Amino acid sequence: MSAPIFHTATDRALAEPFAVGRVQWLRKPGDGERPELSGGIWTVTPEDAPETFDLIFDEDETLYIVEGHLRIEVIGGDAFDLTDGSMASFNKGAKTRWTVVKPTTEFFVYS
């Protein structure tokens, strides 16, 4: 038997509520033989997050901004303006502060 394959097309109608914004999962946490690996498309607007919010990463995360603008500050470190085509990767335990500047679509992978 081969390992599971995860495949989908981007469809906003498939997105579900997330802690902030909405997510369309490509691979949900716990799917397959590697439960720590998941990923999908996250969409968020300034209306979804009108205030800056803090996030401590529960796992490693790598992200790619398809379109939009996020400002992410590593608490006690650098701040990054992530816009169309930007990428970033954060280690588990990173303490960050997020500002949603413009409506954003992000592809992410938790590992």
mmCIF file of C-alpha atoms in Angstrom:
data_model
loop_
_atom_site.group_PDB
_atom_site.id
_atom_site.type_symbol
_atom_site.label_atom_id
_atom_site.label_comp_id
_atom_site.label_asym_id
_atom_site.label_seq_id
_atom_site.Cartn_x
_atom_site.Cartn_y
_atom_site.Cartn_z
ATOM 1 C CA MET A 1 0.000 0.000 0.000
ATOM 2 C CA SER A 2 1.364 3.427 -0.899
ATOM 3 C CA ALA A 3 1.498 6.456 1.364
ATOM 4 C CA PRO A 4 -1.513 8.798 1.262
ATOM 5 C CA ILE A 5 -1.518 11.627 -1.264
ATOM 6 C CA PHE A 6 -3.217 14.923 -0.462
ATOM 7 C CA HIS A 7 -4.583 17.035 -3.316
ATOM 8 C CA THR A 8 -7.107 19.837 -3.701
ATOM 9 C CA ALA A 9 -7.786 22.973 -5.698
ATOM 10 C CA THR A 10 -8.149 26.340 -4.020
ATOM 11 C CA ASP A 11 -11.834 26.936 -3.375
ATOM 12 C CA ARG A 12 -12.873 29.638 -0.895
ATOM 13 C CA ALA A 13 -16.171 27.777 -0.385
ATOM 14 C CA LEU A 14 -14.172 24.924 1.233
ATOM 15 C CA ALA A 15 -12.518 27.232 3.778
ATOM 16 C CA GLU A 16 -13.565 26.801 7.384
ATOM 17 C CA PRO A 17 -13.309 29.114 10.384
ATOM 18 C CA PHE A 18 -9.866 29.244 11.966
ATOM 19 C CA ALA A 19 -8.587 30.915 15.158
ATOM 20 C CA VAL A 20 -8.315 34.105 13.063
ATOM 21 C CA GLY A 21 -9.614 34.207 9.491
ATOM 22 C CA ARG A 22 -10.393 31.059 7.517
ATOM 23 C CA VAL A 23 -8.394 28.037 6.364
ATOM 24 C CA GLN A 24 -8.736 25.573 3.521
ATOM 25 C CA TRP A 25 -6.753 22.514 4.501
ATOM 26 C CA LEU A 26 -4.641 20.613 2.022
ATOM 27 C CA ARG A 27 -3.599 18.244 4.785
ATOM 28 C CA LYS A 28 -5.165 18.560 8.240
ATOM 29 C CA PRO A 29 -3.151 18.056 11.423
ATOM 30 C CA GLY A 30 -3.127 14.341 12.167
ATOM 31 C CA ASP A 31 -3.750 13.194 8.568
ATOM 32 C CA GLY A 32 -1.501 10.508 7.141
ATOM 33 C CA GLU A 33 1.459 8.781 8.667
ATOM 34 C CA ARG A 34 3.142 12.054 9.744
ATOM 35 C CA PRO A 35 0.682 13.753 12.123
ATOM 36 C CA GLU A 36 3.017 16.722 12.708
ATOM 37 C CA LEU A 37 2.874 17.676 8.999
ATOM 38 C CA SER A 38 -0.055 19.747 7.732
ATOM 39 C CA GLY A 39 -0.693 22.667 5.435
ATOM 40 C CA GLY A 40 -3.197 24.742 3.562
ATOM 41 C CA ILE A 41 -4.370 28.165 2.508
ATOM 42 C CA TRP A 42 -5.124 30.763 5.186
ATOM 43 C CA THR A 43 -7.120 33.883 4.354
ATOM 44 C CA VAL A 44 -7.460 36.831 6.698
ATOM 45 C CA THR A 45 -8.609 40.437 6.470
ATOM 46 C CA PRO A 46 -8.021 43.459 8.690
ATOM 47 C CA GLU A 47 -11.693 43.094 9.703
ATOM 48 C CA ASP A 48 -10.962 39.526 10.930
ATOM 49 C CA ALA A 49 -8.070 40.850 13.020
ATOM 50 C CA PRO A 50 -8.628 44.549 13.690
ATOM 51 C CA GLU A 51 -6.056 44.478 16.505
ATOM 52 C CA THR A 52 -2.490 43.212 16.548
ATOM 53 C CA PHE A 53 -2.349 39.693 18.038
ATOM 54 C CA ASP A 54 0.378 37.553 19.585
ATOM 55 C CA LEU A 55 1.141 34.038 18.380
ATOM 56 C CA ILE A 56 3.506 31.462 19.848
ATOM 57 C CA PHE A 57 4.221 28.763 17.267
ATOM 58 C CA ASP A 58 3.154 25.276 18.388
ATOM 59 C CA GLU A 59 5.209 23.724 15.591
ATOM 60 C CA ASP A 60 7.633 24.837 12.900
ATOM 61 C CA GLU A 61 5.832 26.864 10.229
ATOM 62 C CA THR A 62 6.878 27.932 6.766
ATOM 63 C CA LEU A 63 4.658 30.337 4.865
ATOM 64 C CA TYR A 64 4.348 31.995 1.473
ATOM 65 C CA ILE A 65 2.256 35.120 0.904
ATOM 66 C CA VAL A 66 0.242 34.602 -2.267
ATOM 67 C CA GLU A 67 -1.177 38.111 -1.961
ATOM 68 C CA GLY A 68 -1.663 40.668 0.764
ATOM 69 C CA HIS A 69 0.370 42.219 3.546
ATOM 70 C CA LEU A 70 1.204 40.978 7.046
ATOM 71 C CA ARG A 71 3.599 42.546 9.505
ATOM 72 C CA ILE A 72 5.159 39.965 11.803
ATOM 73 C CA GLU A 73 7.372 40.992 14.696
ATOM 74 C CA VAL A 74 9.472 38.402 16.471
ATOM 75 C CA ILE A 75 9.097 39.553 20.067
ATOM 76 C CA GLY A 76 12.520 40.747 21.173
ATOM 77 C CA GLY A 77 13.804 40.553 17.592
ATOM 78 C CA ASP A 78 13.221 41.695 14.038
ATOM 79 C CA ALA A 79 9.963 42.689 12.360
ATOM 80 C CA PHE A 80 9.079 41.714 8.792
ATOM 81 C CA ASP A 81 6.638 43.139 6.274
ATOM 82 C CA LEU A 82 5.477 40.158 4.233
ATOM 83 C CA THR A 83 3.792 41.037 0.944
ATOM 84 C CA ASP A 84 3.003 39.306 -2.379
ATOM 85 C CA GLY A 85 5.633 36.622 -2.959
ATOM 86 C CA SER A 86 7.318 36.884 0.472
ATOM 87 C CA MET A 87 8.298 33.755 2.381
ATOM 88 C CA ALA A 88 9.208 33.163 6.027
ATOM 89 C CA SER A 89 9.924 30.210 8.283
ATOM 90 C CA PHE A 90 9.549 30.123 12.070
ATOM 91 C CA ASN A 91 10.761 27.569 14.583
ATOM 92 C CA LYS A 92 8.456 25.955 17.110
ATOM 93 C CA GLY A 93 8.245 28.182 20.178
ATOM 94 C CA ALA A 94 8.876 31.460 18.324
ATOM 95 C CA LYS A 95 6.984 34.315 19.999
ATOM 96 C CA THR A 96 5.528 36.713 17.458
ATOM 97 C CA ARG A 97 3.159 39.653 17.106
ATOM 98 C CA TRP A 98 1.027 39.866 13.924
ATOM 99 C CA THR A 99 -0.671 42.787 12.198
ATOM 100 C CA VAL A 100 -2.943 42.171 9.215
ATOM 101 C CA VAL A 101 -2.280 45.242 7.074
ATOM 102 C CA LYS A 102 -4.238 44.188 3.949
ATOM 103 C CA PRO A 103 -6.449 41.210 3.070
ATOM 104 C CA THR A 104 -4.012 38.290 2.808
ATOM 105 C CA THR A 105 -3.889 34.833 1.284
ATOM 106 C CA GLU A 106 -1.092 32.683 2.681
ATOM 107 C CA PHE A 107 0.049 29.142 1.888
ATOM 108 C CA PHE A 108 1.489 27.513 5.011
ATOM 109 C CA VAL A 109 3.088 24.241 6.097
ATOM 110 C CA TYR A 110 3.315 23.087 9.710
ATOM 111 C CA SER A 111 6.041 20.529 10.347
#
